[in-house]
């Protein structure tokens, strides 16, 4: 009798740590699950603003990347210091020539610790199959499932079209960037395009929710379902299904090749665009080119737990690195997005206004925008405008 009672107590007894420290264990378990659960288990939630640390200041991971990234990050830090933005950067250099992934692992750990990152494009020079694209690896490891690029024209900037205002919602972790390739037999290589119901639905829901909250009227889903009937067909079907929850919004779809032609000829027909990974890369570069080039527009990457901000076209700019002619506006706009995400609205507004006044009103522009000014000329004018403003 005593033996049976002892066995029953052992089977039903709550572990000591869980019983004595329920809040601690629950928190640790939830964080572990958030970082390790599969994509089919993840739910769409809004990205929380990280808690302020050290007297109201935020720690942010900074990944300068390659090419023009390091010099652009220097400008951002100078502007933040000048206007007193409450941000402490943890700078992590990732060497593109290294064979291992130690730098990448440390960068991902830092982003998980801080919750937010500002990054340039990171090169992966190694051709070894074991070396993954660092940019794709960061997005996949942190489950940054959606990329948002707001393509909005700047008045007076020489461009193919004026008054463009299109928002690209790009699926970040599925599609052709799944990095699943193999050589089935010598001379034949197969690359897998992965589309899942859950990831297709949550990026579609993000697009429709963005349209609703920002008073947009239409969402266009970009696809190639006439050829890739299963993969793109599934992506399109998920978008149509999600649209039923947003009856006040218009929804149409367009094939990717026609989309590129329409974007060049009639970009104003688009409002919010929902698309897979590779198509987003193509369309974002097309639209940014129509508006003046890669140096203007920023991009935002969101997941359930983390956010990473970067230039919209993800170009390295190696050819112009160190020449003091790189346009710093895209990286500055990415830092403004980051400040807004962290709740520092006033700092974000004054930096945006100073940047806008510099390139639009004062016409201080780098060569890519038809100007003859240097990168430092643009930054110095921004600082000059900031010197006359007061930030609380």
mmCIF file of C-alpha atoms in Angstrom:
data_model
loop_
_atom_site.group_PDB
_atom_site.id
_atom_site.type_symbol
_atom_site.label_atom_id
_atom_site.label_comp_id
_atom_site.label_asym_id
_atom_site.label_seq_id
_atom_site.Cartn_x
_atom_site.Cartn_y
_atom_site.Cartn_z
ATOM 1 C CA UNK A 1 0.000 0.000 0.000
ATOM 2 C CA UNK A 2 2.745 2.444 0.972
ATOM 3 C CA UNK A 3 4.701 1.526 -2.176
ATOM 4 C CA UNK A 4 1.697 2.171 -4.452
ATOM 5 C CA UNK A 5 1.052 5.529 -2.752
ATOM 6 C CA UNK A 6 4.696 6.563 -3.215
ATOM 7 C CA UNK A 7 4.626 5.645 -6.916
ATOM 8 C CA UNK A 8 1.426 7.606 -7.459
ATOM 9 C CA UNK A 9 2.853 10.714 -5.786
ATOM 10 C CA UNK A 10 5.986 10.522 -7.932
ATOM 11 C CA UNK A 11 3.878 10.314 -11.092
ATOM 12 C CA UNK A 12 1.721 13.332 -10.277
ATOM 13 C CA UNK A 13 4.170 15.538 -8.414
ATOM 14 C CA UNK A 14 5.057 18.881 -10.024
ATOM 15 C CA UNK A 15 8.813 19.325 -10.581
ATOM 16 C CA UNK A 16 10.418 21.449 -7.883
ATOM 17 C CA UNK A 17 11.605 24.276 -10.139
ATOM 18 C CA UNK A 18 8.257 24.610 -11.869
ATOM 19 C CA UNK A 19 6.443 24.639 -8.545
ATOM 20 C CA UNK A 20 8.836 26.989 -6.748
ATOM 21 C CA UNK A 21 9.630 29.391 -9.642
ATOM 22 C CA UNK A 22 6.677 29.270 -12.010
ATOM 23 C CA UNK A 23 7.205 32.681 -13.632
ATOM 24 C CA UNK A 24 10.897 32.087 -14.282
ATOM 25 C CA UNK A 25 10.463 28.657 -15.814
ATOM 26 C CA UNK A 26 7.451 29.690 -17.888
ATOM 27 C CA UNK A 27 9.345 32.625 -19.364
ATOM 28 C CA UNK A 28 12.409 30.556 -20.201
ATOM 29 C CA UNK A 29 10.325 27.824 -21.774
ATOM 30 C CA UNK A 30 8.337 30.277 -23.861
ATOM 31 C CA UNK A 31 11.515 31.902 -25.169
ATOM 32 C CA UNK A 32 13.025 28.534 -26.048
ATOM 33 C CA UNK A 33 9.893 27.543 -27.941
ATOM 34 C CA UNK A 34 9.823 30.886 -29.761
ATOM 35 C CA UNK A 35 13.326 30.313 -31.065
ATOM 36 C CA UNK A 36 13.082 26.635 -31.943
ATOM 37 C CA UNK A 37 9.527 25.831 -33.001
ATOM 38 C CA UNK A 38 8.917 24.945 -36.628
ATOM 39 C CA UNK A 39 7.237 27.284 -39.095
ATOM 40 C CA UNK A 40 4.039 25.242 -38.904
ATOM 41 C CA UNK A 41 3.776 25.976 -35.179
ATOM 42 C CA UNK A 42 4.387 29.710 -35.353
ATOM 43 C CA UNK A 43 1.536 32.158 -35.095
ATOM 44 C CA UNK A 44 1.261 35.637 -36.531
ATOM 45 C CA UNK A 45 1.622 38.249 -33.823
ATOM 46 C CA UNK A 46 2.626 41.879 -33.844
ATOM 47 C CA UNK A 47 6.278 42.586 -33.177
ATOM 48 C CA UNK A 48 6.592 43.919 -29.647
ATOM 49 C CA UNK A 49 8.752 46.963 -28.940
ATOM 50 C CA UNK A 50 11.766 45.833 -26.900
ATOM 51 C CA UNK A 51 11.841 47.092 -23.331
ATOM 52 C CA UNK A 52 13.964 50.179 -22.835
ATOM 53 C CA UNK A 53 17.189 49.580 -20.976
ATOM 54 C CA UNK A 54 19.737 51.694 -19.106
ATOM 55 C CA UNK A 55 17.684 54.781 -18.350
ATOM 56 C CA UNK A 56 15.376 54.732 -21.349
ATOM 57 C CA UNK A 57 18.036 53.841 -23.923
ATOM 58 C CA UNK A 58 17.775 50.935 -26.353
ATOM 59 C CA UNK A 59 20.557 48.547 -27.280
ATOM 60 C CA UNK A 60 20.530 47.842 -31.030
ATOM 61 C CA UNK A 61 22.674 45.440 -33.029
ATOM 62 C CA UNK A 62 24.522 47.141 -35.905
ATOM 63 C CA UNK A 63 25.777 45.006 -38.794
ATOM 64 C CA UNK A 64 27.695 47.287 -41.191
ATOM 65 C CA UNK A 65 28.085 44.569 -43.828
ATOM 66 C CA UNK A 66 30.296 45.041 -46.873
ATOM 67 C CA UNK A 67 30.811 47.634 -49.593
ATOM 68 C CA UNK A 68 29.450 51.029 -48.601
ATOM 69 C CA UNK A 69 27.825 49.665 -45.439
ATOM 70 C CA UNK A 70 30.560 50.679 -42.947
ATOM 71 C CA UNK A 71 30.718 54.309 -44.121
ATOM 72 C CA UNK A 72 26.923 54.636 -44.116
ATOM 73 C CA UNK A 73 26.762 53.281 -40.578
ATOM 74 C CA UNK A 74 29.322 55.899 -39.526
ATOM 75 C CA UNK A 75 26.993 58.621 -40.822
ATOM 76 C CA UNK A 76 24.023 57.144 -38.944
ATOM 77 C CA UNK A 77 25.956 57.048 -35.687
ATOM 78 C CA UNK A 78 27.096 60.631 -36.193
ATOM 79 C CA UNK A 79 23.526 61.823 -36.774
ATOM 80 C CA UNK A 80 22.193 59.885 -33.784
ATOM 81 C CA UNK A 81 24.909 61.277 -31.542
ATOM 82 C CA UNK A 82 24.271 64.821 -32.745
ATOM 83 C CA UNK A 83 20.526 64.788 -32.014
ATOM 84 C CA UNK A 84 20.812 62.692 -28.848
ATOM 85 C CA UNK A 85 18.891 59.642 -30.060
ATOM 86 C CA UNK A 86 18.761 57.225 -27.080
ATOM 87 C CA UNK A 87 20.350 54.297 -28.929
ATOM 88 C CA UNK A 88 23.455 52.315 -27.984
ATOM 89 C CA UNK A 89 24.804 50.337 -30.932
ATOM 90 C CA UNK A 90 26.453 46.951 -30.525
ATOM 91 C CA UNK A 91 28.597 46.862 -33.672
ATOM 92 C CA UNK A 92 29.369 43.414 -35.086
ATOM 93 C CA UNK A 93 31.586 42.964 -38.146
ATOM 94 C CA UNK A 94 31.005 39.886 -40.280
ATOM 95 C CA UNK A 95 34.034 39.021 -42.404
ATOM 96 C CA UNK A 96 32.773 37.959 -45.870
ATOM 97 C CA UNK A 97 35.971 36.065 -46.649
ATOM 98 C CA UNK A 98 35.812 33.690 -43.681
ATOM 99 C CA UNK A 99 34.898 30.050 -44.204
ATOM 100 C CA UNK A 100 33.122 29.501 -40.890
ATOM 101 C CA UNK A 101 29.875 30.886 -39.518
ATOM 102 C CA UNK A 102 31.123 32.008 -36.096
ATOM 103 C CA UNK A 103 30.618 35.711 -36.900
ATOM 104 C CA UNK A 104 27.131 34.979 -38.177
ATOM 105 C CA UNK A 105 26.207 32.991 -35.082
ATOM 106 C CA UNK A 106 27.383 35.832 -32.845
ATOM 107 C CA UNK A 107 25.393 38.372 -34.873
ATOM 108 C CA UNK A 108 22.216 36.288 -34.568
ATOM 109 C CA UNK A 109 22.770 35.902 -30.825
ATOM 110 C CA UNK A 110 23.146 39.669 -30.507
ATOM 111 C CA UNK A 111 19.903 40.337 -32.406
ATOM 112 C CA UNK A 112 18.077 37.828 -30.216
ATOM 113 C CA UNK A 113 19.426 39.631 -27.157
ATOM 114 C CA UNK A 114 18.597 43.158 -28.358
ATOM 115 C CA UNK A 115 15.480 42.439 -30.399
ATOM 116 C CA UNK A 116 16.317 44.988 -33.103
ATOM 117 C CA UNK A 117 19.097 45.397 -35.680
ATOM 118 C CA UNK A 118 20.245 47.896 -38.296
ATOM 119 C CA UNK A 119 22.183 46.210 -41.084
ATOM 120 C CA UNK A 120 23.933 46.747 -44.366
ATOM 121 C CA UNK A 121 24.130 44.062 -47.013
ATOM 122 C CA UNK A 122 26.467 41.260 -45.941
ATOM 123 C CA UNK A 123 28.564 39.614 -48.621
ATOM 124 C CA UNK A 124 29.154 35.871 -48.763
ATOM 125 C CA UNK A 125 32.254 35.458 -50.908
ATOM 126 C CA UNK A 126 32.849 31.781 -50.211
ATOM 127 C CA UNK A 127 31.513 29.386 -52.850
ATOM 128 C CA UNK A 128 31.588 26.393 -50.515
ATOM 129 C CA UNK A 129 28.250 24.610 -50.260
ATOM 130 C CA UNK A 130 28.514 24.671 -46.475
ATOM 131 C CA UNK A 131 28.612 28.482 -46.487
ATOM 132 C CA UNK A 132 25.083 29.891 -46.557
ATOM 133 C CA UNK A 133 24.096 33.412 -47.537
ATOM 134 C CA UNK A 134 24.464 35.414 -44.342
ATOM 135 C CA UNK A 135 21.541 37.694 -45.222
ATOM 136 C CA UNK A 136 19.179 34.778 -45.894
ATOM 137 C CA UNK A 137 20.426 32.902 -42.837
ATOM 138 C CA UNK A 138 19.650 35.860 -40.556
ATOM 139 C CA UNK A 139 16.116 36.156 -41.920
ATOM 140 C CA UNK A 140 15.479 32.432 -41.648
ATOM 141 C CA UNK A 141 16.998 31.946 -38.200
ATOM 142 C CA UNK A 142 15.049 34.901 -36.735
ATOM 143 C CA UNK A 143 11.900 33.994 -38.719
ATOM 144 C CA UNK A 144 11.673 37.477 -40.233
ATOM 145 C CA UNK A 145 8.822 36.337 -42.425
ATOM 146 C CA UNK A 146 7.870 39.662 -44.026
ATOM 147 C CA UNK A 147 9.794 42.463 -45.731
ATOM 148 C CA UNK A 148 8.129 45.863 -46.177
ATOM 149 C CA UNK A 149 9.421 48.397 -48.708
ATOM 150 C CA UNK A 150 7.514 51.673 -49.060
ATOM 151 C CA UNK A 151 8.351 53.115 -52.485
ATOM 152 C CA UNK A 152 7.353 56.771 -52.290
ATOM 153 C CA UNK A 153 8.716 59.427 -54.636
ATOM 154 C CA UNK A 154 10.671 62.471 -53.487
ATOM 155 C CA UNK A 155 9.560 65.680 -55.272
ATOM 156 C CA UNK A 156 12.158 67.118 -57.619
ATOM 157 C CA UNK A 157 14.341 64.013 -57.780
ATOM 158 C CA UNK A 158 15.048 63.130 -61.436
ATOM 159 C CA UNK A 159 13.074 59.945 -62.101
ATOM 160 C CA UNK A 160 11.120 58.068 -64.744
ATOM 161 C CA UNK A 161 7.873 58.694 -62.870
ATOM 162 C CA UNK A 162 6.762 61.116 -60.169
ATOM 163 C CA UNK A 163 4.235 60.668 -57.355
ATOM 164 C CA UNK A 164 4.784 56.921 -56.934
ATOM 165 C CA UNK A 165 3.400 55.567 -53.657
ATOM 166 C CA UNK A 166 3.494 51.765 -53.562
ATOM 167 C CA UNK A 167 4.060 49.411 -50.633
ATOM 168 C CA UNK A 168 5.743 46.071 -51.341
ATOM 169 C CA UNK A 169 4.980 43.241 -48.910
ATOM 170 C CA UNK A 170 7.456 40.463 -49.595
ATOM 171 C CA UNK A 171 7.522 36.949 -48.177
ATOM 172 C CA UNK A 172 10.978 36.591 -46.655
ATOM 173 C CA UNK A 173 11.603 32.970 -45.681
ATOM 174 C CA UNK A 174 9.974 30.702 -48.295
ATOM 175 C CA UNK A 175 10.230 30.563 -52.068
ATOM 176 C CA UNK A 176 13.408 30.267 -54.107
ATOM 177 C CA UNK A 177 15.511 31.529 -51.209
ATOM 178 C CA UNK A 178 14.934 28.340 -49.229
ATOM 179 C CA UNK A 179 18.549 27.419 -50.154
ATOM 180 C CA UNK A 180 17.583 23.798 -50.880
ATOM 181 C CA UNK A 181 19.676 22.645 -53.822
ATOM 182 C CA UNK A 182 21.277 19.361 -54.791
ATOM 183 C CA UNK A 183 22.948 17.655 -57.714
ATOM 184 C CA UNK A 184 20.826 14.589 -58.343
ATOM 185 C CA UNK A 185 23.268 13.179 -60.896
ATOM 186 C CA UNK A 186 26.432 14.749 -62.304
ATOM 187 C CA UNK A 187 25.489 17.675 -64.517
ATOM 188 C CA UNK A 188 21.901 18.025 -63.237
ATOM 189 C CA UNK A 189 21.178 20.428 -60.382
ATOM 190 C CA UNK A 190 17.759 20.795 -58.791
ATOM 191 C CA UNK A 191 16.685 23.801 -56.720
ATOM 192 C CA UNK A 192 13.551 23.618 -54.613
ATOM 193 C CA UNK A 193 10.991 26.392 -54.338
ATOM 194 C CA UNK A 194 9.141 26.012 -51.049
ATOM 195 C CA UNK A 195 5.692 27.521 -50.452
ATOM 196 C CA UNK A 196 3.810 26.666 -47.261
ATOM 197 C CA UNK A 197 0.226 27.440 -46.385
ATOM 198 C CA UNK A 198 1.118 29.035 -43.068
ATOM 199 C CA UNK A 199 3.802 31.380 -44.387
ATOM 200 C CA UNK A 200 1.744 32.296 -47.465
ATOM 201 C CA UNK A 201 -1.271 33.065 -45.293
ATOM 202 C CA UNK A 202 0.555 35.151 -42.712
ATOM 203 C CA UNK A 203 2.303 37.341 -45.286
ATOM 204 C CA UNK A 204 -1.025 37.791 -47.089
ATOM 205 C CA UNK A 205 -2.718 38.686 -43.819
ATOM 206 C CA UNK A 206 0.073 41.150 -43.065
ATOM 207 C CA UNK A 207 -0.495 42.778 -46.488
ATOM 208 C CA UNK A 208 -4.265 43.094 -46.028
ATOM 209 C CA UNK A 209 -3.900 44.258 -42.435
ATOM 210 C CA UNK A 210 -1.334 46.859 -43.510
ATOM 211 C CA UNK A 211 -3.723 48.085 -46.212
ATOM 212 C CA UNK A 212 -6.590 48.350 -43.718
ATOM 213 C CA UNK A 213 -4.602 50.185 -41.051
ATOM 214 C CA UNK A 214 -2.994 52.616 -43.499
ATOM 215 C CA UNK A 215 -6.138 53.497 -45.466
ATOM 216 C CA UNK A 216 -5.016 51.704 -48.606
ATOM 217 C CA UNK A 217 -7.591 50.514 -51.117
ATOM 218 C CA UNK A 218 -6.156 47.553 -53.010
ATOM 219 C CA UNK A 219 -3.828 44.583 -52.589
ATOM 220 C CA UNK A 220 -2.290 42.969 -55.688
ATOM 221 C CA UNK A 221 -0.831 39.466 -55.368
ATOM 222 C CA UNK A 222 2.099 38.835 -57.710
ATOM 223 C CA UNK A 223 2.639 35.257 -58.944
ATOM 224 C CA UNK A 224 3.514 32.916 -61.808
ATOM 225 C CA UNK A 225 0.713 30.440 -61.170
ATOM 226 C CA UNK A 226 0.154 29.920 -64.905
ATOM 227 C CA UNK A 227 3.440 27.968 -64.964
ATOM 228 C CA UNK A 228 4.155 27.020 -61.341
ATOM 229 C CA UNK A 229 0.643 25.801 -60.708
ATOM 230 C CA UNK A 230 1.264 24.114 -57.365
ATOM 231 C CA UNK A 231 3.672 26.504 -55.622
ATOM 232 C CA UNK A 232 2.512 29.891 -56.896
ATOM 233 C CA UNK A 233 -0.981 28.496 -57.191
ATOM 234 C CA UNK A 234 -0.958 27.807 -53.456
ATOM 235 C CA UNK A 235 0.394 31.294 -52.700
ATOM 236 C CA UNK A 236 -2.362 32.881 -54.790
ATOM 237 C CA UNK A 237 -5.071 30.687 -53.283
ATOM 238 C CA UNK A 238 -3.988 31.628 -49.751
ATOM 239 C CA UNK A 239 -4.198 35.324 -50.632
ATOM 240 C CA UNK A 240 -7.699 34.878 -52.032
ATOM 241 C CA UNK A 241 -8.768 33.037 -48.890
ATOM 242 C CA UNK A 242 -7.377 35.716 -46.572
ATOM 243 C CA UNK A 243 -9.058 38.444 -48.651
ATOM 244 C CA UNK A 244 -12.449 37.155 -47.500
ATOM 245 C CA UNK A 245 -11.704 38.619 -44.056
ATOM 246 C CA UNK A 246 -11.170 42.069 -45.601
ATOM 247 C CA UNK A 247 -14.234 42.670 -47.795
ATOM 248 C CA UNK A 248 -13.739 46.453 -47.861
ATOM 249 C CA UNK A 249 -10.436 46.037 -49.746
ATOM 250 C CA UNK A 250 -10.046 45.309 -53.421
ATOM 251 C CA UNK A 251 -7.876 42.321 -54.365
ATOM 252 C CA UNK A 252 -6.483 41.403 -57.749
ATOM 253 C CA UNK A 253 -3.513 39.417 -59.024
ATOM 254 C CA UNK A 254 -0.898 39.806 -61.731
ATOM 255 C CA UNK A 255 1.757 37.585 -63.307
ATOM 256 C CA UNK A 256 5.307 38.621 -62.411
ATOM 257 C CA UNK A 257 6.553 39.354 -65.947
ATOM 258 C CA UNK A 258 3.535 41.522 -66.702
ATOM 259 C CA UNK A 259 4.013 43.190 -63.313
ATOM 260 C CA UNK A 260 7.499 44.374 -64.290
ATOM 261 C CA UNK A 261 6.195 45.867 -67.538
ATOM 262 C CA UNK A 262 3.242 47.517 -65.788
ATOM 263 C CA UNK A 263 5.518 48.872 -63.038
ATOM 264 C CA UNK A 264 7.714 50.559 -65.640
ATOM 265 C CA UNK A 265 4.845 51.920 -67.752
ATOM 266 C CA UNK A 266 2.018 52.538 -65.228
ATOM 267 C CA UNK A 267 3.308 52.251 -61.637
ATOM 268 C CA UNK A 268 0.475 54.348 -60.209
ATOM 269 C CA UNK A 269 -2.016 51.498 -60.667
ATOM 270 C CA UNK A 270 -0.425 49.647 -57.727
ATOM 271 C CA UNK A 271 -1.186 50.277 -54.074
ATOM 272 C CA UNK A 272 -0.069 47.353 -51.856
ATOM 273 C CA UNK A 273 1.702 44.408 -53.492
ATOM 274 C CA UNK A 274 1.876 40.932 -51.945
ATOM 275 C CA UNK A 275 4.527 38.597 -53.358
ATOM 276 C CA UNK A 276 6.973 35.784 -52.791
ATOM 277 C CA UNK A 277 10.654 36.210 -52.055
ATOM 278 C CA UNK A 278 12.288 36.310 -55.488
ATOM 279 C CA UNK A 279 9.521 38.375 -57.066
ATOM 280 C CA UNK A 280 9.899 40.911 -54.258
ATOM 281 C CA UNK A 281 13.598 41.264 -55.015
ATOM 282 C CA UNK A 282 12.874 41.952 -58.679
ATOM 283 C CA UNK A 283 9.955 44.355 -58.230
ATOM 284 C CA UNK A 284 11.580 46.353 -55.418
ATOM 285 C CA UNK A 285 14.661 46.978 -57.559
ATOM 286 C CA UNK A 286 12.518 47.959 -60.543
ATOM 287 C CA UNK A 287 10.455 50.462 -58.552
ATOM 288 C CA UNK A 288 13.441 51.923 -56.719
ATOM 289 C CA UNK A 289 15.174 52.375 -60.078
ATOM 290 C CA UNK A 290 12.134 54.236 -61.414
ATOM 291 C CA UNK A 291 12.221 56.592 -58.427
ATOM 292 C CA UNK A 292 15.876 57.566 -58.636
ATOM 293 C CA UNK A 293 17.946 54.556 -57.642
ATOM 294 C CA UNK A 294 18.958 52.308 -54.782
ATOM 295 C CA UNK A 295 20.042 55.091 -52.442
ATOM 296 C CA UNK A 296 16.658 56.410 -51.317
ATOM 297 C CA UNK A 297 14.336 53.693 -50.051
ATOM 298 C CA UNK A 298 14.568 51.669 -46.834
ATOM 299 C CA UNK A 299 13.314 48.180 -46.032
ATOM 300 C CA UNK A 300 11.848 46.684 -42.853
ATOM 301 C CA UNK A 301 11.982 43.010 -41.880
ATOM 302 C CA UNK A 302 9.548 41.803 -39.229
ATOM 303 C CA UNK A 303 8.988 38.559 -37.379
ATOM 304 C CA UNK A 304 7.015 37.631 -34.290
ATOM 305 C CA UNK A 305 9.910 38.534 -31.992
ATOM 306 C CA UNK A 306 12.540 40.549 -33.888
ATOM 307 C CA UNK A 307 12.890 43.393 -36.395
ATOM 308 C CA UNK A 308 15.783 44.205 -38.744
ATOM 309 C CA UNK A 309 16.059 47.434 -40.738
ATOM 310 C CA UNK A 310 18.152 47.921 -43.880
ATOM 311 C CA UNK A 311 18.233 49.672 -47.289
ATOM 312 C CA UNK A 312 15.347 48.563 -49.482
ATOM 313 C CA UNK A 313 17.257 47.093 -52.434
ATOM 314 C CA UNK A 314 19.898 45.215 -50.383
ATOM 315 C CA UNK A 315 22.770 46.234 -52.652
ATOM 316 C CA UNK A 316 26.343 46.149 -51.379
ATOM 317 C CA UNK A 317 27.700 49.013 -53.514
ATOM 318 C CA UNK A 318 31.231 47.631 -53.569
ATOM 319 C CA UNK A 319 32.155 49.566 -56.724
ATOM 320 C CA UNK A 320 31.706 52.955 -55.019
ATOM 321 C CA UNK A 321 32.917 52.044 -51.530
ATOM 322 C CA UNK A 322 35.372 54.546 -50.067
ATOM 323 C CA UNK A 323 34.821 57.156 -52.801
ATOM 324 C CA UNK A 324 32.589 59.460 -50.719
ATOM 325 C CA UNK A 325 29.832 59.385 -53.345
ATOM 326 C CA UNK A 326 27.481 56.761 -51.853
ATOM 327 C CA UNK A 327 23.979 58.035 -51.172
ATOM 328 C CA UNK A 328 23.402 57.782 -47.387
ATOM 329 C CA UNK A 329 19.646 58.447 -47.534
ATOM 330 C CA UNK A 330 18.467 54.814 -47.736
ATOM 331 C CA UNK A 331 20.442 53.838 -44.635
ATOM 332 C CA UNK A 332 19.331 57.001 -42.809
ATOM 333 C CA UNK A 333 15.718 56.163 -43.675
ATOM 334 C CA UNK A 334 16.266 52.638 -42.342
ATOM 335 C CA UNK A 335 17.492 54.137 -39.065
ATOM 336 C CA UNK A 336 14.402 56.382 -38.985
ATOM 337 C CA UNK A 337 12.194 53.312 -39.383
ATOM 338 C CA UNK A 338 14.069 51.733 -36.490
ATOM 339 C CA UNK A 339 13.511 54.778 -34.261
ATOM 340 C CA UNK A 340 9.790 54.729 -35.041
ATOM 341 C CA UNK A 341 9.663 51.016 -34.233
ATOM 342 C CA UNK A 342 11.291 51.642 -30.859
ATOM 343 C CA UNK A 343 8.900 54.483 -30.051
ATOM 344 C CA UNK A 344 11.340 57.394 -30.439
ATOM 345 C CA UNK A 345 8.967 59.308 -32.692
ATOM 346 C CA UNK A 346 10.370 62.798 -32.095
ATOM 347 C CA UNK A 347 13.935 61.842 -32.959
ATOM 348 C CA UNK A 348 12.659 59.993 -36.030
ATOM 349 C CA UNK A 349 10.657 63.016 -37.186
ATOM 350 C CA UNK A 350 13.452 65.578 -36.888
ATOM 351 C CA UNK A 351 15.938 63.340 -38.718
ATOM 352 C CA UNK A 352 13.387 62.649 -41.461
ATOM 353 C CA UNK A 353 12.600 66.345 -41.865
ATOM 354 C CA UNK A 354 16.290 67.252 -42.021
ATOM 355 C CA UNK A 355 16.966 64.535 -44.611
ATOM 356 C CA UNK A 356 13.949 65.539 -46.706
ATOM 357 C CA UNK A 357 14.936 69.206 -46.631
ATOM 358 C CA UNK A 358 18.494 68.334 -47.642
ATOM 359 C CA UNK A 359 17.691 66.370 -50.794
ATOM 360 C CA UNK A 360 14.423 68.067 -51.818
ATOM 361 C CA UNK A 361 14.550 71.726 -50.756
ATOM 362 C CA UNK A 362 18.308 72.302 -50.608
ATOM 363 C CA UNK A 363 18.983 69.982 -53.581
ATOM 364 C CA UNK A 364 22.146 68.574 -51.987
ATOM 365 C CA UNK A 365 22.345 65.263 -53.803
ATOM 366 C CA UNK A 366 24.913 62.607 -54.587
ATOM 367 C CA UNK A 367 25.734 61.698 -58.234
ATOM 368 C CA UNK A 368 23.205 58.837 -58.357
ATOM 369 C CA UNK A 369 20.449 61.452 -58.006
ATOM 370 C CA UNK A 370 21.935 63.752 -60.647
ATOM 371 C CA UNK A 371 23.825 65.907 -58.139
ATOM 372 C CA UNK A 372 27.500 66.674 -57.682
ATOM 373 C CA UNK A 373 27.743 66.544 -53.890
ATOM 374 C CA UNK A 374 29.574 64.021 -51.775
ATOM 375 C CA UNK A 375 28.202 61.739 -49.083
ATOM 376 C CA UNK A 376 29.680 63.963 -46.392
ATOM 377 C CA UNK A 377 28.061 67.046 -47.969
ATOM 378 C CA UNK A 378 24.656 65.412 -47.502
ATOM 379 C CA UNK A 379 25.372 64.409 -43.910
ATOM 380 C CA UNK A 380 26.863 67.797 -42.974
ATOM 381 C CA UNK A 381 23.773 69.578 -44.280
ATOM 382 C CA UNK A 382 21.543 67.241 -42.262
ATOM 383 C CA UNK A 383 23.572 68.060 -39.137
ATOM 384 C CA UNK A 384 23.335 71.772 -39.929
ATOM 385 C CA UNK A 385 19.542 71.545 -40.049
ATOM 386 C CA UNK A 386 19.457 69.475 -36.864
ATOM 387 C CA UNK A 387 21.514 72.123 -35.070
ATOM 388 C CA UNK A 388 18.558 74.513 -35.347
ATOM 389 C CA UNK A 389 16.048 71.995 -33.981
ATOM 390 C CA UNK A 390 15.282 71.063 -30.417
ATOM 391 C CA UNK A 391 14.605 67.454 -29.485
ATOM 392 C CA UNK A 392 13.130 66.592 -26.086
#
